[in-house]
XYZ file of C-alpha atoms in Angstrom:
714
model
C -22.735 -71.483 30.849
C -20.617 -68.517 31.910
C -23.525 -66.099 31.568
C -25.797 -68.193 33.808
C -23.111 -68.601 36.446
C -22.363 -64.891 36.383
C -26.069 -64.109 36.628
C -26.538 -66.390 39.637
C -23.618 -64.779 41.442
C -24.784 -61.247 40.651
C -28.533 -61.654 41.170
C -28.626 -61.166 44.985
C -26.541 -57.979 44.998
C -28.221 -56.553 41.893
C -31.639 -57.178 43.443
C -30.631 -54.804 46.242
C -28.727 -52.257 44.133
C -30.969 -51.752 41.115
C -33.905 -49.364 41.534
C -37.390 -50.847 41.672
C -39.592 -49.681 38.820
C -43.297 -49.225 39.521
C -46.064 -49.569 36.961
C -46.383 -45.828 36.303
C -42.604 -45.394 35.999
C -42.398 -48.387 33.656
C -45.155 -46.929 31.502
C -43.135 -43.710 31.208
C -39.923 -45.625 30.434
C -41.532 -47.792 27.788
C -43.377 -44.917 26.120
C -41.991 -43.612 22.878
C -38.961 -44.885 21.017
C -35.184 -44.452 21.121
C -33.857 -42.142 18.430
C -30.481 -40.635 17.635
C -29.987 -39.739 21.305
C -29.434 -43.440 22.012
C -26.039 -43.375 20.279
C -24.584 -41.263 23.103
C -25.278 -44.031 25.614
C -23.670 -46.453 23.160
C -20.580 -44.218 23.099
C -20.460 -44.356 19.313
C -21.845 -41.512 17.211
C -22.691 -42.662 13.709
C -22.898 -39.506 11.596
C -24.214 -41.480 8.628
C -27.253 -42.236 10.781
C -27.526 -38.519 11.464
C -27.287 -37.695 7.765
C -30.012 -40.256 7.024
C -32.627 -38.257 8.949
C -34.639 -36.747 6.081
C -35.620 -33.089 6.001
C -39.410 -32.847 6.063
C -40.451 -30.289 3.441
C -44.026 -28.947 3.490
C -46.264 -30.426 0.814
C -48.278 -28.140 -1.467
C -51.250 -27.929 0.899
C -49.044 -27.223 3.909
C -46.990 -24.606 2.071
C -50.140 -22.831 0.905
C -51.381 -22.744 4.512
C -48.035 -21.348 5.719
C -47.925 -18.785 2.917
C -51.528 -17.598 3.222
C -53.510 -18.647 6.273
C -50.825 -18.112 8.907
C -49.830 -14.589 7.734
C -53.535 -13.667 7.433
C -54.105 -14.800 11.003
C -51.044 -12.951 12.292
C -52.198 -9.742 10.623
C -55.384 -10.049 12.709
C -53.399 -10.160 15.981
C -52.715 -7.010 17.974
C -50.556 -8.165 20.892
C -51.287 -5.206 23.144
C -55.040 -5.089 22.430
C -55.386 -8.835 23.049
C -53.477 -8.510 26.298
C -55.670 -5.642 27.459
C -58.902 -7.445 26.487
C -57.767 -10.728 28.128
C -59.159 -12.627 25.157
C -58.738 -13.105 21.444
C -61.120 -11.086 19.241
C -64.191 -13.008 18.110
C -63.103 -12.713 14.472
C -59.853 -14.491 15.403
C -61.731 -17.328 17.122
C -63.905 -17.635 14.016
C -60.914 -17.602 11.672
C -59.224 -20.352 13.661
C -62.325 -22.517 13.392
C -63.062 -21.833 9.726
C -59.570 -22.610 8.509
C -58.833 -25.737 10.513
C -56.206 -24.451 12.953
C -57.668 -26.722 15.652
C -57.452 -29.801 13.422
C -53.862 -29.812 12.177
C -53.136 -33.312 13.522
C -56.497 -34.817 12.506
C -56.485 -36.914 9.291
C -58.198 -35.550 6.193
C -60.577 -38.531 6.311
C -62.126 -36.892 9.398
C -62.031 -33.358 7.969
C -58.695 -32.335 9.457
C -55.610 -30.868 7.807
C -53.342 -33.894 8.532
C -50.195 -31.809 8.683
C -46.743 -33.240 9.250
C -45.266 -32.657 12.698
C -42.690 -30.272 11.202
C -45.431 -28.119 9.635
C -47.571 -28.234 12.771
C -44.571 -26.971 14.766
C -43.862 -24.217 12.232
C -47.441 -22.946 12.399
C -47.266 -22.660 16.203
C -43.841 -20.983 16.035
C -45.004 -18.366 13.546
C -48.119 -17.479 15.534
C -46.110 -17.312 18.772
C -43.711 -14.833 17.183
C -46.483 -12.209 17.294
C -48.839 -13.352 20.084
C -48.290 -16.092 22.661
C -51.953 -16.330 23.682
C -53.079 -17.138 20.142
C -50.295 -19.704 19.783
C -51.297 -21.452 23.026
C -54.941 -21.472 21.897
C -53.940 -23.211 18.659
C -51.362 -25.468 20.263
C -53.501 -27.133 22.946
C -56.079 -28.900 20.721
C -53.205 -30.183 18.576
C -51.000 -31.312 21.447
C -51.607 -33.677 24.358
C -55.383 -33.906 24.507
C -58.562 -35.498 23.183
C -57.720 -35.473 19.465
C -54.420 -37.335 19.767
C -55.795 -39.728 22.374
C -58.797 -40.465 20.165
C -56.635 -41.026 17.110
C -54.435 -43.554 18.904
C -56.865 -45.218 21.287
C -60.463 -44.184 20.583
C -63.218 -46.526 19.463
C -64.514 -46.169 15.905
C -67.715 -44.624 17.245
C -65.754 -42.062 19.295
C -63.560 -41.160 16.335
C -66.514 -40.802 13.969
C -68.365 -38.562 16.406
C -65.638 -36.334 17.805
C -62.862 -36.037 15.230
C -64.873 -34.266 12.478
C -66.320 -31.880 15.080
C -62.883 -31.175 16.568
C -61.417 -30.625 13.095
C -64.051 -28.025 12.225
C -63.833 -26.321 15.604
C -67.454 -27.217 16.390
C -66.023 -28.802 19.532
C -63.236 -27.079 21.442
C -61.333 -29.474 23.729
C -59.311 -29.282 26.880
C -57.594 -32.005 28.864
C -57.643 -32.056 32.670
C -54.646 -33.802 34.236
C -53.132 -31.642 36.990
C -54.705 -31.615 40.451
C -54.039 -29.099 43.252
C -52.280 -31.811 45.278
C -50.667 -33.681 42.370
C -48.669 -31.377 40.108
C -45.335 -32.783 38.983
C -46.291 -36.102 40.595
C -49.286 -36.395 38.277
C -49.431 -40.185 38.598
C -50.404 -39.719 42.271
C -53.568 -37.794 41.410
C -56.262 -38.115 44.103
C -59.141 -37.896 41.602
C -61.238 -41.065 41.573
C -63.913 -42.800 39.580
C -65.890 -45.518 41.346
C -67.306 -48.265 39.112
C -71.046 -48.414 39.603
C -74.436 -48.669 37.864
C -76.939 -45.863 37.574
C -80.024 -44.991 35.612
C -78.834 -43.345 32.377
C -81.266 -42.312 29.631
C -83.876 -44.518 31.265
C -81.655 -47.629 31.363
C -79.458 -49.030 34.164
C -75.973 -48.385 32.820
C -72.501 -49.356 33.959
C -70.107 -46.456 34.432
C -68.035 -44.398 36.868
C -69.013 -41.951 39.584
C -66.294 -39.297 39.324
C -65.021 -36.980 42.014
C -62.185 -34.749 40.905
C -60.654 -31.305 41.195
C -58.359 -30.174 38.396
C -56.626 -26.856 37.811
C -54.381 -25.042 35.321
C -56.503 -26.495 32.511
C -55.911 -24.512 29.324
C -59.084 -23.785 27.301
C -61.307 -25.097 30.114
C -63.426 -21.889 30.325
C -64.405 -22.207 26.638
C -64.215 -25.997 26.175
C -67.174 -27.969 24.855
C -65.547 -31.338 25.583
C -63.334 -32.084 28.579
C -60.785 -34.873 28.600
C -60.270 -36.145 32.126
C -57.854 -38.491 33.876
C -58.752 -40.261 37.117
C -57.953 -43.314 39.227
C -60.516 -46.007 38.492
C -61.742 -48.085 41.443
C -63.917 -51.197 41.487
C -65.316 -51.602 45.058
C -66.727 -55.042 44.175
C -63.227 -56.525 43.966
C -61.348 -57.970 46.951
C -59.319 -55.577 49.111
C -55.966 -54.874 47.493
C -57.320 -55.423 43.966
C -59.809 -52.567 43.771
C -57.537 -49.998 42.094
C -57.807 -50.453 38.335
C -55.363 -47.691 37.381
C -55.420 -44.275 35.762
C -58.149 -43.956 33.156
C -59.002 -41.303 30.538
C -62.500 -40.244 29.508
C -64.267 -37.573 27.457
C -67.092 -35.515 28.950
C -69.315 -33.219 26.870
C -70.057 -29.735 28.196
C -72.514 -29.101 29.730
C -72.985 -32.291 31.744
C -74.856 -32.678 35.049
C -72.391 -32.347 37.896
C -69.511 -30.967 35.817
C -68.375 -27.554 36.995
C -66.087 -25.277 35.012
C -64.657 -22.990 37.665
C -63.554 -19.378 37.697
C -60.871 -18.440 35.240
C -57.157 -18.547 36.058
C -54.846 -15.915 34.551
C -51.331 -17.358 34.172
C -49.105 -14.241 34.084
C -52.274 -12.303 33.132
C -52.202 -13.969 29.736
C -55.178 -13.729 27.400
C -55.406 -17.457 26.704
C -58.213 -19.289 28.478
C -57.301 -21.318 31.552
C -59.217 -22.487 34.592
C -60.249 -25.263 36.971
C -62.596 -28.195 36.327
C -64.276 -30.161 39.096
C -67.066 -32.589 39.917
C -68.516 -34.438 42.913
C -70.008 -37.911 42.445
C -70.700 -37.205 38.761
C -71.763 -40.202 36.664
C -70.385 -41.039 33.197
C -71.159 -44.219 31.211
C -68.371 -46.646 30.273
C -68.806 -45.611 26.633
C -67.148 -42.304 27.496
C -63.863 -43.968 28.424
C -61.406 -43.268 25.593
C -61.203 -46.623 23.840
C -64.101 -48.051 25.846
C -64.066 -50.505 28.723
C -60.956 -52.285 27.405
C -58.883 -49.164 28.133
C -59.852 -48.795 31.785
C -56.632 -48.614 33.801
C -54.168 -47.908 30.983
C -54.599 -44.132 30.896
C -51.120 -43.363 32.220
C -49.514 -45.355 29.421
C -51.755 -43.567 26.919
C -50.756 -40.168 28.286
C -47.033 -40.965 28.359
C -47.044 -42.273 24.777
C -48.835 -39.156 23.537
C -46.578 -36.857 25.568
C -43.527 -38.412 23.897
C -44.617 -36.667 20.690
C -46.371 -33.577 22.026
C -43.464 -32.549 24.261
C -41.267 -32.364 21.141
C -43.519 -29.903 19.341
C -45.602 -27.348 21.218
C -43.423 -25.867 23.938
C -40.214 -26.110 21.869
C -42.111 -24.134 19.217
C -42.877 -21.439 21.791
C -39.272 -21.445 22.998
C -37.873 -21.025 19.496
C -40.420 -18.281 18.770
C -39.165 -16.404 21.844
C -35.586 -16.797 20.605
C -36.342 -15.747 17.032
C -38.410 -12.735 18.044
C -35.868 -11.679 20.668
C -32.970 -11.888 18.210
C -34.874 -10.157 15.410
C -35.977 -7.339 17.729
C -32.739 -6.903 19.699
C -30.475 -7.058 16.655
C -32.718 -4.751 14.645
C -33.069 -2.220 17.446
C -29.336 -2.347 18.195
C -28.620 -1.563 14.560
C -30.969 1.438 14.518
C -30.311 2.888 17.954
C -27.321 5.247 18.032
C -25.325 6.241 21.102
C -21.916 7.920 21.178
C -22.092 8.219 17.384
C -22.391 4.461 16.742
C -25.171 1.872 16.466
C -25.198 0.186 19.855
C -24.614 -3.241 18.306
C -21.038 -2.078 17.585
C -20.342 -2.052 21.345
C -18.890 -5.359 22.429
C -21.098 -5.789 25.482
C -24.100 -5.611 23.175
C -22.516 -7.616 20.362
C -21.666 -10.543 22.654
C -25.216 -11.346 23.808
C -26.459 -10.916 20.240
C -23.886 -13.438 19.038
C -24.692 -15.943 21.782
C -28.414 -15.531 21.121
C -27.745 -16.369 17.466
C -25.550 -19.378 18.262
C -27.999 -20.775 20.806
C -30.938 -20.221 18.453
C -29.143 -22.070 15.671
C -28.571 -25.043 17.981
C -31.990 -25.263 19.608
C -33.849 -24.691 16.347
C -31.710 -27.336 14.671
C -32.575 -29.828 17.427
C -36.261 -28.915 17.253
C -36.421 -29.294 13.461
C -34.442 -32.525 13.471
C -36.666 -34.063 16.129
C -39.818 -33.033 14.244
C -38.435 -34.775 11.151
C -37.765 -37.883 13.251
C -41.373 -37.756 14.452
C -42.509 -37.615 10.849
C -40.716 -40.923 10.275
C -43.083 -42.536 12.774
C -40.724 -42.397 15.771
C -41.690 -41.128 19.252
C -38.349 -40.068 20.816
C -39.418 -39.425 24.405
C -35.947 -38.550 25.752
C -35.258 -36.159 22.884
C -38.624 -34.560 23.597
C -37.582 -33.956 27.210
C -34.275 -32.460 26.016
C -36.155 -30.047 23.777
C -38.737 -29.130 26.384
C -36.099 -28.137 28.916
C -33.339 -26.615 26.804
C -35.407 -24.783 24.187
C -37.680 -23.115 26.728
C -34.648 -22.190 28.856
C -32.931 -20.781 25.765
C -36.090 -18.750 25.101
C -35.914 -17.354 28.620
C -32.227 -16.449 28.202
C -32.821 -14.841 24.810
C -35.681 -12.637 25.913
C -33.736 -11.551 29.006
C -30.867 -10.499 26.725
C -33.312 -8.707 24.448
C -34.801 -6.811 27.360
C -31.309 -5.771 28.476
C -30.370 -4.494 25.022
C -33.607 -2.538 24.541
C -33.313 -0.965 27.985
C -36.022 1.622 28.686
C -37.802 0.794 25.434
C -38.397 -2.733 26.741
C -39.881 -1.862 30.109
C -42.434 0.782 29.095
C -45.721 -0.970 28.395
C -47.918 0.016 25.520
C -48.795 -0.814 21.913
C -45.285 -0.036 20.667
C -43.491 -2.219 23.209
C -41.503 -4.939 21.476
C -40.911 -7.658 24.064
C -42.642 -7.128 27.407
C -45.736 -9.275 26.756
C -43.629 -12.189 25.572
C -41.271 -11.622 28.515
C -44.182 -11.942 30.907
C -45.355 -15.146 29.216
C -41.950 -16.839 29.329
C -42.340 -18.577 32.733
C -45.440 -20.386 31.450
C -43.412 -22.460 28.988
C -40.870 -23.149 31.744
C -43.567 -24.461 34.082
C -46.030 -26.592 32.103
C -45.840 -30.094 30.560
C -43.267 -31.148 33.130
C -41.697 -28.263 35.043
C -38.141 -27.642 33.897
C -36.722 -28.395 37.335
C -38.337 -31.841 37.200
C -37.481 -32.439 33.545
C -33.783 -31.698 34.004
C -33.418 -33.501 37.324
C -35.363 -36.693 36.665
C -36.392 -37.216 33.060
C -33.558 -36.402 30.638
C -30.903 -38.636 32.184
C -33.092 -40.668 34.546
C -35.344 -41.885 31.761
C -32.590 -41.804 29.170
C -30.202 -43.976 31.187
C -32.757 -46.769 31.380
C -34.583 -46.273 28.087
C -31.635 -45.558 25.787
C -28.803 -47.571 27.335
C -28.177 -50.809 25.409
C -28.077 -53.003 28.562
C -29.535 -51.332 31.682
C -33.204 -52.101 30.985
C -32.292 -55.693 30.125
C -30.536 -55.994 33.496
C -33.479 -54.485 35.377
C -35.933 -56.812 33.643
C -33.736 -59.855 34.278
C -33.543 -59.025 37.995
C -37.307 -58.399 38.187
C -37.955 -61.786 36.559
C -35.269 -63.564 38.608
C -33.639 -64.793 35.379
C -29.896 -65.422 36.007
C -29.170 -66.400 32.397
C -30.633 -63.175 31.016
C -28.862 -61.139 33.703
C -25.533 -62.835 32.936
C -25.861 -62.175 29.200
C -26.699 -58.518 29.854
C -23.771 -58.148 32.255
C -21.307 -59.672 29.794
C -22.514 -57.323 27.090
C -22.380 -54.409 29.497
C -18.811 -55.312 30.461
C -17.674 -55.305 26.815
C -19.493 -52.040 26.334
C -17.715 -50.472 29.335
C -14.246 -51.620 28.220
C -14.801 -50.377 24.674
C -15.898 -46.936 25.861
C -12.970 -46.806 28.270
C -10.680 -47.355 25.258
C -12.493 -44.776 23.150
C -12.399 -42.263 25.998
C -8.730 -42.740 26.658
C -7.241 -43.414 23.228
C -9.369 -43.157 20.115
C -13.016 -42.494 19.282
C -13.321 -42.953 15.503
C -15.227 -40.580 13.255
C -17.994 -42.758 11.800
C -19.800 -41.474 8.711
C -19.413 -38.268 6.735
C -20.035 -34.740 7.963
C -20.187 -31.407 6.084
C -16.813 -30.251 4.801
C -14.960 -28.209 7.399
C -16.821 -29.730 10.380
C -14.644 -32.834 10.799
C -12.814 -31.456 13.838
C -16.060 -30.652 15.643
C -17.476 -34.085 14.759
C -14.410 -35.823 16.241
C -14.858 -33.879 19.476
C -18.516 -34.957 19.605
C -17.456 -38.587 19.084
C -14.808 -38.326 21.823
C -17.202 -36.694 24.273
C -19.875 -39.290 23.512
C -17.470 -42.069 24.523
C -16.576 -40.183 27.711
C -20.264 -39.645 28.474
C -21.081 -43.341 27.986
C -18.108 -44.404 30.146
C -18.996 -41.876 32.841
C -22.671 -42.903 32.856
C -21.751 -46.559 33.353
C -19.273 -45.790 36.135
C -21.754 -43.536 37.964
C -24.599 -46.036 37.671
C -22.341 -48.918 38.638
C -20.878 -47.289 41.745
C -23.837 -45.200 42.918
C -26.608 -47.557 41.798
C -30.112 -46.458 42.756
C -28.675 -43.530 44.776
C -27.946 -41.709 41.515
C -31.668 -41.093 41.103
C -31.689 -39.171 44.394
C -28.428 -37.313 43.669
C -30.283 -34.959 41.355
C -27.479 -32.439 40.881
C -25.273 -35.209 39.473
C -27.938 -36.759 37.255
C -28.857 -33.263 36.031
C -25.274 -32.696 34.872
C -25.230 -36.056 33.098
C -28.446 -34.974 31.399
C -26.812 -31.692 30.396
C -23.929 -33.559 28.726
C -26.410 -35.710 26.798
C -28.494 -32.678 25.802
C -25.611 -30.539 24.548
C -24.192 -33.441 22.522
C -27.619 -33.960 20.953
C -27.873 -30.270 20.032
C -24.284 -30.165 18.736
C -25.076 -33.087 16.435
C -28.285 -31.381 15.324
C -26.212 -28.333 14.273
C -24.163 -30.562 11.967
C -27.346 -32.163 10.600
C -28.818 -28.721 9.909
C -25.742 -27.327 8.192
C -25.619 -30.380 5.914
C -28.892 -29.307 4.276
C -28.570 -25.545 4.838
C -24.918 -25.053 3.925
C -24.992 -21.323 3.284
C -21.580 -19.661 3.570
C -23.175 -16.548 5.067
C -24.392 -18.498 8.092
C -21.332 -20.745 8.458
C -19.760 -18.675 11.322
C -23.013 -18.959 13.281
C -23.295 -22.703 12.614
C -19.685 -23.365 13.615
C -20.018 -21.162 16.683
C -23.223 -22.996 17.637
C -21.746 -26.489 17.435
C -18.564 -25.453 19.240
C -20.554 -23.737 21.984
C -22.642 -26.881 22.541
C -19.477 -29.017 22.682
C -17.958 -26.646 25.229
C -21.140 -26.682 27.344
C -21.124 -30.501 27.291
C -17.486 -30.595 28.398
C -18.174 -28.077 31.184
C -21.068 -30.141 32.484
C -18.803 -33.211 32.523
C -16.108 -31.327 34.438
C -18.632 -30.044 36.976
C -19.953 -33.572 37.419
C -16.531 -34.950 38.372
C -15.830 -31.935 40.568
C -18.822 -32.919 42.697
C -18.712 -36.715 42.830
C -18.958 -38.085 46.389
C -16.947 -41.260 45.806
C -13.087 -41.483 45.565
C -13.314 -44.274 42.975
C -15.444 -42.064 40.789
C -12.979 -39.204 41.098
C -10.243 -41.532 39.815
C -12.511 -42.438 36.913
C -12.938 -38.719 36.341
C -9.201 -38.243 35.872
C -9.401 -40.841 33.100
C -12.572 -39.512 31.522
C -11.383 -35.899 31.510
C -8.174 -36.672 29.638
C -8.170 -34.952 26.283
C -10.775 -32.341 27.218
C -8.271 -29.480 27.507
C -8.479 -28.460 23.799
C -12.218 -27.839 24.214
C -12.691 -24.181 25.036
C -15.404 -21.577 24.914
C -15.654 -19.221 21.956
C -12.950 -16.550 21.858
C -14.060 -12.934 21.961
C -13.021 -12.452 18.342
C -15.074 -15.451 17.252
C -18.063 -14.154 19.170
C -17.704 -10.698 17.614
C -17.394 -12.289 14.158
C -20.763 -13.979 14.708
C -22.260 -10.654 15.771
C -20.829 -9.067 12.626
C -22.688 -11.546 10.418
C -25.943 -10.274 11.934
C -25.464 -6.986 10.092
C -26.603 -8.913 6.994
C -30.446 -8.986 6.899
C -30.327 -12.268 4.974
C -28.465 -13.975 7.823
C -31.080 -12.702 10.276
C -33.820 -14.026 7.989
C -32.122 -17.449 7.853
C -31.994 -17.522 11.647
C -35.453 -16.028 12.192
C -37.565 -17.400 9.322
C -40.723 -17.731 11.421
C -41.091 -14.137 12.612
C -44.425 -12.906 11.241
C -45.914 -9.402 11.183
C -48.890 -8.621 13.463
C -51.831 -6.320 12.853
C -50.052 -3.352 14.443
C -47.625 -2.421 17.172
C -43.922 -2.147 17.818
C -42.918 -5.159 15.713
C -44.493 -3.558 12.638
C -42.762 -0.252 13.404
C -39.383 -1.964 13.734
C -39.884 -3.926 10.524
C -40.732 -0.737 8.592
C -37.660 1.088 9.939
C -35.356 -1.842 9.088
C -36.786 -2.082 5.573
C -36.175 1.617 4.973
C -32.671 1.390 6.476
C -31.882 -1.409 4.043
C -33.076 0.723 1.123
C -30.925 3.651 2.265
C -27.808 1.575 2.900
C -25.932 1.202 6.170
C -23.796 4.333 5.831
C -26.673 6.703 5.059
C -28.932 5.150 7.711
C -26.153 5.642 10.249
C -25.696 9.278 9.231
C -29.405 10.001 9.499
C -29.631 8.113 12.781
C -26.929 10.325 14.233
C -28.447 13.508 12.788
C -31.822 12.816 14.424
C -30.266 13.866 17.746
C -29.621 17.433 16.529
C -33.094 18.693 17.489
C -33.739 19.827 13.924
C -36.999 19.238 12.060
C -36.967 15.916 10.244
C -37.720 17.703 6.984
C -34.561 19.794 7.344
C -32.409 16.707 8.066
C -33.957 14.816 5.158
C -33.359 17.699 2.774
C -29.601 17.164 3.132
C -29.912 13.544 2.030
C -29.728 12.300 -1.532
C -32.350 9.638 -0.814
C -36.055 10.365 -1.387
C -36.848 7.926 1.471
C -34.824 9.821 4.085
C -37.839 11.536 5.640
C -39.783 8.260 5.780
C -36.831 6.628 7.505
C -36.477 9.401 10.080
C -40.146 9.186 10.975
C -40.004 5.386 11.165
C -36.853 5.512 13.302
C -38.432 8.015 15.680
C -41.442 5.739 16.001
C -39.179 2.864 17.055
C -37.295 4.979 19.600
C -40.341 6.568 21.230
C -42.366 4.787 23.927
C -46.076 4.954 24.710
C -47.394 7.503 27.174
C -50.555 7.405 29.250
C -52.626 9.879 31.206
C -52.646 9.956 34.988
C -55.678 7.659 34.912
C -53.741 5.113 32.828
C -55.617 5.825 29.593
C -53.715 6.242 26.333
C -52.650 9.837 25.778
């Protein structure tokens, strides 16, 4: 057969060219599922498949929780007071336990809330909009950790014991993965467990003697059960066969030999974080998650759980940063007058506001779409990596813009400060659950190219198994795939499926870019082979193209079910901005390719990209103009909650009163406040009975906190 002959001819060279995949890397590659992001490696975007992703609406129980419990909690949170105390108030801890915030992912059969992923994400986003520390405290037990591992892999006895206690908050968990000498390279952790027998409860018992040192473990200082990962070793086996693999266990606190170390303070945050360590500490085999049968498969367990958790928790924090930053910056820019105008009328303020809105629309669309995919039972690991990197980076960009717009108001600490605590927390989301540098350089494209490509993994497996027939079949399919995407890149990429009216042009550009991305990916992998993994700047740009196409498509998905004419300029600007960013990443890739053959391929792939351009100034200013409508801001920032007190409450009150007065009268009063007249005198000239209230509220927003020379409030 042709395929067998081709495979035999290709096998020797492919054995040298294709990267070798170790057990831990294979576990990461095979974790999760391939979702909509896979179509970009196919080079064919099917918008009917996009439209088929259902919107996950909260059920009655979830909606009641969002409408009552979450606002009640947020009204207990004083951002400044929590930051100063370095802890949540005891009544907040109690409220979280009583109302099931730690058990959102646990089934009702075990006493949990059993929320959908979309609702779980919304709860975290809303809490994070007023206090990051409280959001992290809620997020960790519901993310990668004991509860999810128990649900998927635990024994019946482990589930029956732990899950009801975790759901009620009787047990507070943490999970210890990162070691001082194994951060991003977590699979190389030096922590070990030696298989042995010791006297346990009066009986000789088989188990592990653990020696480990873990750090950066969120909730460790207050945890009552510690999840732990370690390398299992059986010294009774022959040399070379003693390493059993990474293993996960649960350890109750206190336990002889377990030491919870001194507390860490990431960016001086109030959430609990610290080290966990032990020396020759014994645990019975029953404490292995899933029992003895799961010894050695802990890395696969962690990767499969991370495929879901990475899509929820940190993207929720990133979107909360974006929503709060836009709500605060836009609101403040509408109230703050300089040179006789609200500062949002100045173009250098309007532009960042508009880009914040467009980027928020895109990242939030991708986050919501991926959560809905999760609720269909999928585990899109590559999409999760896209969200982790791009949403947290967008949060960092948004809060930087917000700080710029607020100026002196933003940098003076105190109860009335609007952004500084969140600004200080922002690097935490960038750093954890796979540092963004690592995620962009190695995971998005590196994992995506193997996991999502229709033929690459088949080729790697065929080479590993020495199967020429399978390799030949994969190569023939890959060849057809390459030729088809060459044609689509050069001539015609059809629009497949229906898109919202008025978005056909943008959808065609996405389809064309997808074909160019697929063609480019194949050419780069074919010519550079395993070297592409080490050429991180190139693979990062390929990942950027994939990511921006995914977010552009998510914008179209979102507008299909939220087709509000008031937000249409933002939606269109968002999708066009993502398309432009994808095209720029592709151009930068070809500008930096080290191979002449690849540069020739770039001339082909870049044909037809010239009509793709960044937003014009007038389009950007039109987006900024839509933000003068409070309803548009509410559509973009639906998860911003009100705290117990502080600057966010002050801003909300001033904006509410400005809306009651009307834009023209609020502007007049805002200008008059600079005349050094008593507020009562200024208000007397107004026809509105709320003028004095507005002036006082506006002054409260403009003023900053002052302190005595000893630092105490004055």
